[in-house]
Amino acid sequence: MSHPLRTLLLADDATRDRYRSLLRAHAACQVIGEVTDGEDGLHFASLSQPDLVVLGLSGDALDTVRRLGATVPWAKLMVVGLELDDPRRLSFIQAGVSECVPAEDAKALKAAIERLAKPEPGPELNGDQRLGRLVAVYSPKGGIGRSTLATNLAIGLYRATGRETILLDGAFHLGDLDLMLNVQPQQGIASVLSGSRLDGALASHPTGIKLLGWTRGDRHIKTDKLKSLLLWLKQRDCWVVADTHPAMPETNRTILAHADRTFVPMGLDVTQIRALQRDFADLQEAGVDTRGFELVTWGEKSDVSRQEAAKILKRSLDWVLPHEPSAARHAINQGIPILQADPRGALAREVERLVLTFGEASTTAIVPLKAGNPFGQLVSWLRKGPAAGYGA
């Protein structure tokens, strides 16, 4: 922290009396004023230009939050007195509140201030000094569960570690993560690259993850700016899970080149296998090392066995996740991710097992690379014909 947050306490007399001493005693806070909420408070905020506004919960608090967003858009907002199970919590978060603290919880208040006091490094920082980790989910074909995996993996990481988790819609205007989470980002990736605060563009979700999505202005993002954004995010002490799109090869190469781990969902059919062979060859030629990519299959029946697919691709298939097409359709249509709707289900258990490997140097393959029964002439042609040599 380079300097204390210039903090404005905006609340009624009782709330100010309750939190005044805690705020003044915190090294990360410099209390610059205490004002009753309402017009006087908004006017004082516009004049004092605080870094942080601590707002007491009142009947018109949500309206005050929205007006503060227009008056002091750079300020971070915290609401005190809002319980974890309060149904209004999501509305406050969507309106721009960074932290919601339960009543009479001094420990939670201190932790929230410390999170808000962490500086936001810019893109100029050295990427070798990163604190965060970038996880990419990529596939050369659509409709294979890429976004489903990215969304639920992000939820699993946050649930297991409690660490800030940002879900990046690297498909930009082709992506659907806003629909899958049922959130509407007010700002997008382009606004961050144009100088807006990162926290203002993060749309919070009830599961605890945050979506860095897209708006109309995000359709044309240059790869050099995307690289800066990725390095910037990796300076932040968080998980970043990036979804991709098969129709954006240049964007994908940028994301994959900076990813710490890459998961590749695939189907066990010859078109998927051939697409992977071709894409891996193209990525290798472009300088992206695909050898550490982790292949993910869904537990559905197929004429191609996992052993045979591994033999064709000349690499192991690392993960097998439950095949739940009805649950996936319901999650997309309702905007409720599977891990949110069924936190103890089969997919949740497998994602939890996958997440555990993030504390280890490598994963253990579920399906080892070994020979299997051939799948007729078509599989044989894939191995011996024009596609031979595409495996990394």
mmCIF file of C-alpha atoms in Angstrom:
data_model
loop_
_atom_site.group_PDB
_atom_site.id
_atom_site.type_symbol
_atom_site.label_atom_id
_atom_site.label_comp_id
_atom_site.label_asym_id
_atom_site.label_seq_id
_atom_site.Cartn_x
_atom_site.Cartn_y
_atom_site.Cartn_z
ATOM 1 C CA MET A 1 0.000 0.000 0.000
ATOM 2 C CA SER A 2 1.583 3.298 -1.104
ATOM 3 C CA HIS A 3 -0.685 5.556 0.988
ATOM 4 C CA PRO A 4 -3.791 5.181 3.189
ATOM 5 C CA LEU A 5 -7.202 5.232 1.568
ATOM 6 C CA ARG A 6 -8.814 8.637 1.990
ATOM 7 C CA THR A 7 -12.020 7.416 3.576
ATOM 8 C CA LEU A 8 -15.436 9.046 3.878
ATOM 9 C CA LEU A 9 -17.867 7.582 6.426
ATOM 10 C CA LEU A 10 -21.364 8.151 5.098
ATOM 11 C CA ALA A 11 -23.991 6.934 7.569
ATOM 12 C CA ASP A 12 -26.409 7.902 10.327
ATOM 13 C CA ASP A 13 -25.160 8.887 13.785
ATOM 14 C CA ALA A 14 -25.472 5.414 15.323
ATOM 15 C CA THR A 15 -23.587 3.707 12.501
ATOM 16 C CA ARG A 16 -20.830 6.316 12.526
ATOM 17 C CA ASP A 17 -20.418 5.850 16.283
ATOM 18 C CA ARG A 18 -20.184 2.085 15.788
ATOM 19 C CA TYR A 19 -17.475 2.094 13.110
ATOM 20 C CA ARG A 20 -15.591 5.344 13.674
ATOM 21 C CA SER A 21 -12.914 3.997 15.986
ATOM 22 C CA LEU A 22 -12.275 0.909 13.837
ATOM 23 C CA LEU A 23 -11.753 2.996 10.716
ATOM 24 C CA ARG A 24 -9.561 5.563 12.423
ATOM 25 C CA ALA A 25 -7.413 2.844 14.006
ATOM 26 C CA HIS A 26 -6.789 1.010 10.719
ATOM 27 C CA ALA A 27 -3.456 1.933 9.157
ATOM 28 C CA ALA A 28 -4.909 1.603 5.652
ATOM 29 C CA CYS A 29 -7.546 4.299 6.299
ATOM 30 C CA GLN A 30 -7.338 8.060 6.607
ATOM 31 C CA VAL A 31 -10.810 9.250 7.620
ATOM 32 C CA ILE A 32 -11.361 12.608 5.894
ATOM 33 C CA GLY A 33 -14.966 13.141 6.894
ATOM 34 C CA GLU A 34 -18.126 11.832 8.497
ATOM 35 C CA VAL A 35 -21.432 12.871 6.963
ATOM 36 C CA THR A 36 -25.050 11.789 7.219
ATOM 37 C CA ASP A 37 -26.110 10.063 4.021
ATOM 38 C CA GLY A 38 -28.277 11.955 1.582
ATOM 39 C CA GLU A 39 -27.690 15.096 -0.447
ATOM 40 C CA ASP A 40 -25.149 16.504 2.027
ATOM 41 C CA GLY A 41 -23.158 13.301 1.863
ATOM 42 C CA LEU A 42 -23.132 13.236 -1.935
ATOM 43 C CA HIS A 43 -22.084 16.870 -2.040
ATOM 44 C CA PHE A 44 -19.245 16.273 0.446
ATOM 45 C CA ALA A 45 -18.105 13.239 -1.568
ATOM 46 C CA SER A 46 -17.911 15.296 -4.764
ATOM 47 C CA LEU A 47 -15.814 17.947 -2.987
ATOM 48 C CA SER A 48 -13.504 15.670 -0.977
ATOM 49 C CA GLN A 49 -12.875 13.084 -3.732
ATOM 50 C CA PRO A 50 -12.363 10.092 -1.389
ATOM 51 C CA ASP A 51 -10.665 6.822 -2.325
ATOM 52 C CA LEU A 52 -13.133 4.845 -0.205
ATOM 53 C CA VAL A 53 -16.705 5.526 0.877
ATOM 54 C CA VAL A 54 -17.989 3.454 3.808
ATOM 55 C CA LEU A 55 -21.772 3.546 3.608
ATOM 56 C CA GLY A 56 -24.187 2.553 6.341
ATOM 57 C CA LEU A 57 -27.153 0.380 5.446
ATOM 58 C CA SER A 58 -30.362 2.383 5.263
ATOM 59 C CA GLY A 59 -33.601 2.422 3.348
ATOM 60 C CA ASP A 60 -32.200 4.511 0.498
ATOM 61 C CA ALA A 61 -28.660 3.095 0.602
ATOM 62 C CA LEU A 62 -28.949 1.387 -2.804
ATOM 63 C CA ASP A 63 -29.997 4.650 -4.446
ATOM 64 C CA THR A 64 -27.103 6.406 -2.704
ATOM 65 C CA VAL A 65 -24.691 3.796 -4.052
ATOM 66 C CA ARG A 66 -25.898 4.400 -7.599
ATOM 67 C CA ARG A 67 -25.564 8.162 -7.193
ATOM 68 C CA LEU A 68 -22.096 7.801 -5.706
ATOM 69 C CA GLY A 69 -21.116 5.810 -8.786
ATOM 70 C CA ALA A 70 -21.953 8.857 -10.902
ATOM 71 C CA THR A 71 -20.510 11.414 -8.460
ATOM 72 C CA VAL A 72 -17.205 9.721 -7.549
ATOM 73 C CA PRO A 73 -16.786 6.862 -10.058
ATOM 74 C CA TRP A 74 -13.158 6.306 -9.016
ATOM 75 C CA ALA A 75 -14.003 5.641 -5.344
ATOM 76 C CA LYS A 76 -14.323 2.157 -3.905
ATOM 77 C CA LEU A 77 -17.593 1.547 -2.063
ATOM 78 C CA MET A 78 -18.206 -0.518 1.065
ATOM 79 C CA VAL A 79 -21.579 -1.157 2.688
ATOM 80 C CA VAL A 80 -21.574 -2.055 6.400
ATOM 81 C CA GLY A 81 -24.446 -3.818 8.127
ATOM 82 C CA LEU A 82 -25.386 -6.074 5.201
ATOM 83 C CA GLU A 83 -25.559 -9.745 6.216
ATOM 84 C CA LEU A 84 -24.267 -12.534 3.986
ATOM 85 C CA ASP A 85 -27.742 -13.982 3.403
ATOM 86 C CA ASP A 86 -29.434 -10.640 2.761
ATOM 87 C CA PRO A 87 -31.260 -10.879 -0.612
ATOM 88 C CA ARG A 88 -30.289 -7.265 -1.352
ATOM 89 C CA ARG A 89 -26.594 -8.147 -1.375
ATOM 90 C CA LEU A 90 -26.432 -8.956 -5.088
ATOM 91 C CA SER A 91 -28.192 -5.692 -5.993
ATOM 92 C CA PHE A 92 -25.567 -3.703 -4.099
ATOM 93 C CA ILE A 93 -22.739 -5.601 -5.770
ATOM 94 C CA GLN A 94 -24.240 -5.083 -9.220
ATOM 95 C CA ALA A 95 -24.578 -1.369 -8.433
ATOM 96 C CA GLY A 96 -20.825 -1.113 -7.872
ATOM 97 C CA VAL A 97 -20.187 -1.968 -4.214
ATOM 98 C CA SER A 98 -16.776 -3.637 -3.779
ATOM 99 C CA GLU A 99 -17.297 -5.004 -0.257
ATOM 100 C CA CYS A 100 -20.364 -5.851 1.865
ATOM 101 C CA VAL A 101 -19.627 -6.284 5.579
ATOM 102 C CA PRO A 102 -22.009 -7.828 8.143
ATOM 103 C CA ALA A 103 -23.005 -5.798 11.174
ATOM 104 C CA GLU A 104 -20.783 -5.868 14.277
ATOM 105 C CA ASP A 105 -18.098 -7.876 12.473
ATOM 106 C CA ALA A 106 -14.829 -6.058 13.151
ATOM 107 C CA LYS A 107 -12.700 -8.843 11.688
ATOM 108 C CA ALA A 108 -14.618 -8.789 8.387
ATOM 109 C CA LEU A 109 -14.353 -5.004 8.239
ATOM 110 C CA LYS A 110 -10.591 -5.053 8.716
ATOM 111 C CA ALA A 111 -10.153 -7.788 6.095
ATOM 112 C CA ALA A 112 -12.314 -5.859 3.613
ATOM 113 C CA ILE A 113 -10.265 -2.687 4.092
ATOM 114 C CA GLU A 114 -7.036 -4.622 3.539
ATOM 115 C CA ARG A 115 -8.381 -6.063 0.287
ATOM 116 C CA LEU A 116 -9.442 -2.642 -0.942
ATOM 117 C CA ALA A 117 -6.107 -1.103 0.049
ATOM 118 C CA LYS A 118 -4.138 -3.435 -2.232
ATOM 119 C CA PRO A 119 -2.747 -1.390 -5.122
ATOM 120 C CA GLU A 120 -3.807 -2.170 -8.688
ATOM 121 C CA PRO A 121 -0.578 -2.500 -10.712
ATOM 122 C CA GLY A 122 -0.637 -1.244 -14.262
ATOM 123 C CA PRO A 123 0.308 -3.065 -17.458
ATOM 124 C CA GLU A 124 3.836 -1.636 -17.323
ATOM 125 C CA LEU A 125 4.865 -3.943 -14.472
ATOM 126 C CA ASN A 126 7.245 -6.800 -15.137
ATOM 127 C CA GLY A 127 5.328 -9.954 -15.944
ATOM 128 C CA ASP A 128 8.047 -12.073 -14.329
ATOM 129 C CA GLN A 129 7.047 -10.663 -10.928
ATOM 130 C CA ARG A 130 3.458 -11.862 -11.211
ATOM 131 C CA LEU A 131 1.404 -12.929 -8.243
ATOM 132 C CA GLY A 132 -1.637 -14.348 -10.010
ATOM 133 C CA ARG A 133 -2.061 -17.412 -12.188
ATOM 134 C CA LEU A 134 -3.742 -17.521 -15.571
ATOM 135 C CA VAL A 135 -5.718 -20.646 -16.458
ATOM 136 C CA ALA A 136 -6.935 -20.983 -20.044
ATOM 137 C CA VAL A 137 -9.752 -23.169 -21.367
ATOM 138 C CA TYR A 138 -9.434 -23.711 -25.085
ATOM 139 C CA SER A 139 -10.858 -25.912 -27.825
ATOM 140 C CA PRO A 140 -10.537 -25.798 -31.621
ATOM 141 C CA LYS A 141 -14.257 -26.574 -32.029
ATOM 142 C CA GLY A 142 -17.379 -25.110 -30.478
ATOM 143 C CA GLY A 143 -20.141 -26.879 -28.578
ATOM 144 C CA ILE A 144 -17.778 -29.096 -26.600
ATOM 145 C CA GLY A 145 -18.330 -27.589 -23.140
ATOM 146 C CA ARG A 146 -15.507 -25.071 -23.112
ATOM 147 C CA SER A 147 -17.453 -22.267 -21.419
ATOM 148 C CA THR A 148 -19.119 -24.723 -19.044
ATOM 149 C CA LEU A 149 -15.705 -25.958 -17.933
ATOM 150 C CA ALA A 150 -14.274 -22.436 -17.595
ATOM 151 C CA THR A 151 -17.214 -21.202 -15.514
ATOM 152 C CA ASN A 152 -17.329 -24.142 -13.135
ATOM 153 C CA LEU A 153 -13.551 -24.333 -12.826
ATOM 154 C CA ALA A 154 -13.513 -20.694 -11.718
ATOM 155 C CA ILE A 155 -16.199 -21.411 -9.118
ATOM 156 C CA GLY A 156 -14.280 -24.484 -7.940
ATOM 157 C CA LEU A 157 -11.042 -22.516 -7.555
ATOM 158 C CA TYR A 158 -12.741 -19.791 -5.550
ATOM 159 C CA ARG A 159 -14.604 -22.295 -3.390
ATOM 160 C CA ALA A 160 -11.459 -24.299 -2.616
ATOM 161 C CA THR A 161 -9.059 -21.400 -1.991
ATOM 162 C CA GLY A 162 -11.109 -18.324 -1.107
ATOM 163 C CA ARG A 163 -8.757 -16.381 -3.354
ATOM 164 C CA GLU A 164 -10.141 -13.710 -5.679
ATOM 165 C CA THR A 165 -11.142 -15.404 -8.929
ATOM 166 C CA ILE A 166 -11.726 -13.520 -12.177
ATOM 167 C CA LEU A 167 -13.477 -15.210 -15.092
ATOM 168 C CA LEU A 168 -12.224 -13.542 -18.272
ATOM 169 C CA ASP A 169 -14.414 -13.778 -21.365
ATOM 170 C CA GLY A 170 -11.619 -14.105 -23.894
ATOM 171 C CA ALA A 171 -14.191 -14.774 -26.622
ATOM 172 C CA PHE A 172 -15.181 -11.088 -26.408
ATOM 173 C CA HIS A 173 -18.297 -10.316 -28.497
ATOM 174 C CA LEU A 174 -18.668 -14.020 -29.386
ATOM 175 C CA GLY A 175 -18.760 -15.090 -25.750
ATOM 176 C CA ASP A 176 -21.736 -16.049 -23.608
ATOM 177 C CA LEU A 177 -20.346 -15.988 -20.080
ATOM 178 C CA ASP A 178 -22.636 -13.104 -19.137
ATOM 179 C CA LEU A 179 -25.609 -15.306 -20.019
ATOM 180 C CA MET A 180 -24.195 -18.344 -18.243
ATOM 181 C CA LEU A 181 -23.773 -16.293 -15.055
ATOM 182 C CA ASN A 182 -26.875 -14.142 -15.593
ATOM 183 C CA VAL A 183 -24.927 -10.929 -14.988
ATOM 184 C CA GLN A 184 -24.772 -7.775 -17.074
ATOM 185 C CA PRO A 185 -21.382 -6.010 -16.925
ATOM 186 C CA GLN A 186 -21.768 -2.246 -16.978
ATOM 187 C CA GLN A 187 -18.204 -1.881 -18.232
ATOM 188 C CA GLY A 188 -16.057 -4.263 -20.211
ATOM 189 C CA ILE A 189 -12.525 -5.203 -21.102
ATOM 190 C CA ALA A 190 -12.058 -2.262 -23.470
ATOM 191 C CA SER A 191 -12.918 0.219 -20.725
ATOM 192 C CA VAL A 192 -10.106 -1.186 -18.559
ATOM 193 C CA LEU A 193 -7.628 -0.883 -21.413
ATOM 194 C CA SER A 194 -8.788 2.697 -21.904
ATOM 195 C CA GLY A 195 -7.875 3.641 -18.365
ATOM 196 C CA SER A 196 -10.947 2.782 -16.276
ATOM 197 C CA ARG A 197 -10.455 1.071 -12.924
ATOM 198 C CA LEU A 198 -10.394 -2.705 -13.074
ATOM 199 C CA ASP A 199 -12.686 -3.063 -10.048
ATOM 200 C CA GLY A 200 -15.340 -1.017 -11.823
ATOM 201 C CA ALA A 201 -15.434 -3.499 -14.709
ATOM 202 C CA LEU A 202 -15.643 -6.655 -12.580
ATOM 203 C CA ALA A 203 -19.217 -7.959 -12.359
ATOM 204 C CA SER A 204 -19.646 -9.961 -9.153
ATOM 205 C CA HIS A 205 -21.576 -13.225 -9.034
ATOM 206 C CA PRO A 206 -23.302 -14.824 -6.007
ATOM 207 C CA THR A 207 -20.800 -17.707 -6.080
ATOM 208 C CA GLY A 208 -18.008 -15.233 -5.275
ATOM 209 C CA ILE A 209 -16.296 -15.133 -8.675
ATOM 210 C CA LYS A 210 -16.064 -11.962 -10.765
ATOM 211 C CA LEU A 211 -16.677 -11.686 -14.501
ATOM 212 C CA LEU A 212 -14.497 -9.477 -16.667
ATOM 213 C CA GLY A 213 -16.769 -9.526 -19.673
ATOM 214 C CA TRP A 214 -17.438 -7.492 -22.762
ATOM 215 C CA THR A 215 -19.675 -4.694 -23.965
ATOM 216 C CA ARG A 216 -20.263 -3.262 -27.422
ATOM 217 C CA GLY A 217 -17.043 -1.306 -27.199
ATOM 218 C CA ASP A 218 -14.973 -4.442 -26.737
ATOM 219 C CA ARG A 219 -15.404 -5.866 -30.220
ATOM 220 C CA HIS A 220 -12.026 -4.762 -31.546
ATOM 221 C CA ILE A 221 -9.181 -5.385 -29.116
ATOM 222 C CA LYS A 222 -5.641 -5.519 -30.436
ATOM 223 C CA THR A 223 -3.449 -8.386 -29.339
ATOM 224 C CA ASP A 224 -0.804 -6.073 -27.902
ATOM 225 C CA LYS A 225 -3.415 -4.535 -25.614
ATOM 226 C CA LEU A 226 -4.708 -7.979 -24.698
ATOM 227 C CA LYS A 227 -1.160 -8.992 -23.766
ATOM 228 C CA SER A 228 -0.881 -5.928 -21.516
ATOM 229 C CA LEU A 229 -4.180 -6.815 -19.867
ATOM 230 C CA LEU A 230 -3.069 -10.381 -19.191
ATOM 231 C CA LEU A 231 0.221 -9.236 -17.670
ATOM 232 C CA TRP A 232 -1.706 -6.715 -15.609
ATOM 233 C CA LEU A 233 -4.085 -9.351 -14.293
ATOM 234 C CA LYS A 234 -1.194 -11.648 -13.448
ATOM 235 C CA GLN A 235 0.182 -8.928 -11.200
ATOM 236 C CA ARG A 236 -2.981 -9.192 -9.125
ATOM 237 C CA ASP A 237 -3.059 -11.804 -6.357
ATOM 238 C CA CYS A 238 -5.866 -13.854 -7.881
ATOM 239 C CA TRP A 239 -6.885 -16.677 -10.162
ATOM 240 C CA VAL A 240 -7.739 -15.672 -13.728
ATOM 241 C CA VAL A 241 -9.699 -18.259 -15.726
ATOM 242 C CA ALA A 242 -9.893 -17.288 -19.402
ATOM 243 C CA ASP A 243 -12.437 -18.700 -21.812
ATOM 244 C CA THR A 244 -11.555 -18.632 -25.523
ATOM 245 C CA HIS A 245 -13.280 -19.085 -28.881
ATOM 246 C CA PRO A 246 -12.240 -21.267 -31.851
ATOM 247 C CA ALA A 247 -13.004 -18.461 -34.321
ATOM 248 C CA MET A 248 -10.356 -16.162 -32.782
ATOM 249 C CA PRO A 249 -6.999 -17.879 -33.418
ATOM 250 C CA GLU A 250 -4.833 -14.766 -32.923
ATOM 251 C CA THR A 251 -6.509 -13.950 -29.613
ATOM 252 C CA ASN A 252 -6.211 -17.565 -28.508
ATOM 253 C CA ARG A 253 -2.487 -17.650 -29.222
ATOM 254 C CA THR A 254 -1.984 -14.604 -27.008
ATOM 255 C CA ILE A 255 -3.957 -16.113 -24.134
ATOM 256 C CA LEU A 256 -2.381 -19.558 -24.449
ATOM 257 C CA ALA A 257 1.139 -18.137 -24.623
ATOM 258 C CA HIS A 258 0.656 -16.475 -21.218
ATOM 259 C CA ALA A 259 -1.350 -19.222 -19.507
ATOM 260 C CA ASP A 260 0.136 -21.113 -16.568
ATOM 261 C CA ARG A 261 -2.170 -24.056 -17.259
ATOM 262 C CA THR A 262 -4.380 -24.860 -20.224
ATOM 263 C CA PHE A 263 -7.329 -27.253 -20.250
ATOM 264 C CA VAL A 264 -8.642 -28.549 -23.572
ATOM 265 C CA PRO A 265 -12.145 -30.082 -23.486
ATOM 266 C CA MET A 266 -12.668 -32.485 -26.361
ATOM 267 C CA GLY A 267 -15.102 -35.028 -27.692
ATOM 268 C CA LEU A 268 -14.166 -38.577 -28.504
ATOM 269 C CA ASP A 269 -14.885 -38.469 -32.225
ATOM 270 C CA VAL A 270 -12.636 -38.319 -35.253
ATOM 271 C CA THR A 271 -13.510 -34.722 -36.172
ATOM 272 C CA GLN A 272 -12.498 -33.472 -32.719
ATOM 273 C CA ILE A 273 -9.298 -35.475 -32.757
ATOM 274 C CA ARG A 274 -8.308 -34.254 -36.184
ATOM 275 C CA ALA A 275 -9.098 -30.644 -35.236
ATOM 276 C CA LEU A 276 -6.820 -30.999 -32.214
ATOM 277 C CA GLN A 277 -4.024 -32.448 -34.332
ATOM 278 C CA ARG A 278 -4.196 -29.532 -36.726
ATOM 279 C CA ASP A 279 -4.510 -26.858 -34.059
ATOM 280 C CA PHE A 280 -1.669 -28.219 -31.957
ATOM 281 C CA ALA A 281 0.569 -28.173 -35.029
ATOM 282 C CA ASP A 282 -0.414 -24.585 -35.848
ATOM 283 C CA LEU A 283 0.174 -23.458 -32.253
ATOM 284 C CA GLN A 284 3.566 -25.152 -32.096
ATOM 285 C CA GLU A 285 4.542 -23.436 -35.342
ATOM 286 C CA ALA A 286 3.449 -20.090 -33.846
ATOM 287 C CA GLY A 287 5.721 -20.670 -30.839
ATOM 288 C CA VAL A 288 3.087 -21.821 -28.322
ATOM 289 C CA ASP A 289 4.233 -24.890 -26.400
ATOM 290 C CA THR A 290 1.292 -27.305 -26.309
ATOM 291 C CA ARG A 291 3.068 -30.140 -24.509
ATOM 292 C CA GLY A 292 1.634 -29.156 -21.129
ATOM 293 C CA PHE A 293 -1.953 -28.805 -22.338
ATOM 294 C CA GLU A 294 -4.310 -31.026 -20.329
ATOM 295 C CA LEU A 295 -6.971 -32.854 -22.302
ATOM 296 C CA VAL A 296 -10.432 -33.104 -20.764
ATOM 297 C CA THR A 297 -13.084 -35.511 -21.990
ATOM 298 C CA TRP A 298 -16.661 -35.951 -20.894
ATOM 299 C CA GLY A 299 -17.812 -39.331 -19.630
ATOM 300 C CA GLU A 300 -20.066 -40.130 -22.581
ATOM 301 C CA LYS A 301 -20.158 -43.288 -24.643
ATOM 302 C CA SER A 302 -18.267 -43.185 -27.905
ATOM 303 C CA ASP A 303 -17.031 -45.529 -30.592
ATOM 304 C CA VAL A 304 -13.550 -44.080 -30.014
ATOM 305 C CA SER A 305 -12.092 -45.158 -26.696
ATOM 306 C CA ARG A 306 -10.049 -42.800 -24.565
ATOM 307 C CA GLN A 307 -7.070 -45.128 -24.949
ATOM 308 C CA GLU A 308 -7.341 -45.005 -28.734
ATOM 309 C CA ALA A 309 -7.694 -41.202 -28.733
ATOM 310 C CA ALA A 310 -4.617 -40.927 -26.527
ATOM 311 C CA LYS A 311 -2.679 -43.141 -28.903
ATOM 312 C CA ILE A 312 -3.688 -41.076 -31.939
ATOM 313 C CA LEU A 313 -2.857 -37.774 -30.274
ATOM 314 C CA LYS A 314 0.362 -39.177 -28.804
ATOM 315 C CA ARG A 315 -0.446 -37.765 -25.386
ATOM 316 C CA SER A 316 -2.470 -38.765 -22.361
ATOM 317 C CA LEU A 317 -6.051 -37.736 -21.666
ATOM 318 C CA ASP A 318 -5.735 -36.139 -18.273
ATOM 319 C CA TRP A 319 -9.293 -35.652 -17.024
ATOM 320 C CA VAL A 320 -12.675 -37.293 -17.441
ATOM 321 C CA LEU A 321 -15.611 -35.212 -16.219
ATOM 322 C CA PRO A 322 -19.217 -36.389 -15.801
ATOM 323 C CA HIS A 323 -21.351 -36.074 -18.903
ATOM 324 C CA GLU A 324 -24.545 -34.285 -17.816
ATOM 325 C CA PRO A 325 -26.124 -32.753 -20.951
ATOM 326 C CA SER A 326 -29.478 -31.984 -19.293
ATOM 327 C CA ALA A 327 -27.761 -30.252 -16.371
ATOM 328 C CA ALA A 328 -25.583 -28.272 -18.794
ATOM 329 C CA ARG A 329 -28.597 -27.142 -20.830
ATOM 330 C CA HIS A 330 -30.455 -26.149 -17.679
ATOM 331 C CA ALA A 331 -27.423 -24.204 -16.440
ATOM 332 C CA ILE A 332 -27.169 -22.250 -19.682
ATOM 333 C CA ASN A 333 -30.898 -21.584 -20.020
ATOM 334 C CA GLN A 334 -31.336 -20.516 -16.397
ATOM 335 C CA GLY A 335 -28.036 -18.671 -16.003
ATOM 336 C CA ILE A 336 -27.146 -20.841 -12.996
ATOM 337 C CA PRO A 337 -23.791 -22.695 -13.244
ATOM 338 C CA ILE A 338 -23.862 -26.387 -12.380
ATOM 339 C CA LEU A 339 -21.628 -25.979 -9.327
ATOM 340 C CA GLN A 340 -23.982 -23.315 -8.025
ATOM 341 C CA ALA A 341 -27.115 -25.412 -8.619
ATOM 342 C CA ASP A 342 -25.589 -28.706 -7.473
ATOM 343 C CA PRO A 343 -22.564 -27.924 -5.274
ATOM 344 C CA ARG A 344 -22.193 -31.544 -4.135
ATOM 345 C CA GLY A 345 -22.952 -33.288 -7.391
ATOM 346 C CA ALA A 346 -20.771 -35.451 -9.605
ATOM 347 C CA LEU A 347 -19.262 -32.559 -11.557
ATOM 348 C CA ALA A 348 -18.518 -30.645 -8.357
ATOM 349 C CA ARG A 349 -16.627 -33.629 -6.950
ATOM 350 C CA GLU A 350 -14.496 -34.012 -10.069
ATOM 351 C CA VAL A 351 -13.791 -30.287 -10.314
ATOM 352 C CA GLU A 352 -12.739 -30.340 -6.657
ATOM 353 C CA ARG A 353 -10.302 -33.160 -7.425
ATOM 354 C CA LEU A 354 -8.957 -31.180 -10.388
ATOM 355 C CA VAL A 355 -8.548 -28.038 -8.273
ATOM 356 C CA LEU A 356 -6.466 -29.926 -5.718
ATOM 357 C CA THR A 357 -3.745 -30.347 -8.340
ATOM 358 C CA PHE A 358 -3.129 -26.597 -8.439
ATOM 359 C CA GLY A 359 -0.989 -27.037 -5.347
ATOM 360 C CA GLU A 360 1.168 -29.653 -7.061
ATOM 361 C CA ALA A 361 3.815 -29.548 -9.740
ATOM 362 C CA SER A 362 1.885 -31.745 -12.139
ATOM 363 C CA THR A 363 -1.272 -33.764 -12.518
ATOM 364 C CA THR A 364 -1.683 -37.509 -12.678
ATOM 365 C CA ALA A 365 -3.238 -38.748 -15.876
ATOM 366 C CA ILE A 366 -6.504 -40.596 -15.466
ATOM 367 C CA VAL A 367 -6.038 -42.322 -18.810
ATOM 368 C CA PRO A 368 -2.415 -43.318 -19.455
ATOM 369 C CA LEU A 369 -0.942 -43.267 -22.904
ATOM 370 C CA LYS A 370 -1.194 -46.852 -24.033
ATOM 371 C CA ALA A 371 -2.422 -48.851 -26.946
ATOM 372 C CA GLY A 372 -6.084 -49.634 -27.402
ATOM 373 C CA ASN A 373 -8.263 -51.475 -29.870
ATOM 374 C CA PRO A 374 -8.246 -49.823 -33.300
ATOM 375 C CA PHE A 375 -11.386 -48.017 -34.414
ATOM 376 C CA GLY A 376 -11.721 -49.307 -37.914
ATOM 377 C CA GLN A 377 -10.290 -47.876 -41.094
ATOM 378 C CA LEU A 378 -11.091 -44.230 -40.265
ATOM 379 C CA VAL A 379 -9.046 -44.161 -37.069
ATOM 380 C CA SER A 380 -6.243 -46.009 -38.843
ATOM 381 C CA TRP A 381 -6.291 -43.397 -41.611
ATOM 382 C CA LEU A 382 -6.003 -40.624 -39.035
ATOM 383 C CA ARG A 383 -2.936 -42.246 -37.536
ATOM 384 C CA LYS A 384 -1.190 -43.162 -40.764
ATOM 385 C CA GLY A 385 -2.585 -40.736 -43.305
ATOM 386 C CA PRO A 386 -2.251 -37.018 -43.975
ATOM 387 C CA ALA A 387 -2.741 -36.060 -40.328
ATOM 388 C CA ALA A 388 0.265 -38.058 -39.106
ATOM 389 C CA GLY A 389 2.856 -36.076 -37.223
ATOM 390 C CA TYR A 390 0.447 -33.423 -35.948
ATOM 391 C CA GLY A 391 0.724 -34.558 -32.342
ATOM 392 C CA ALA A 392 3.077 -32.520 -30.169
#
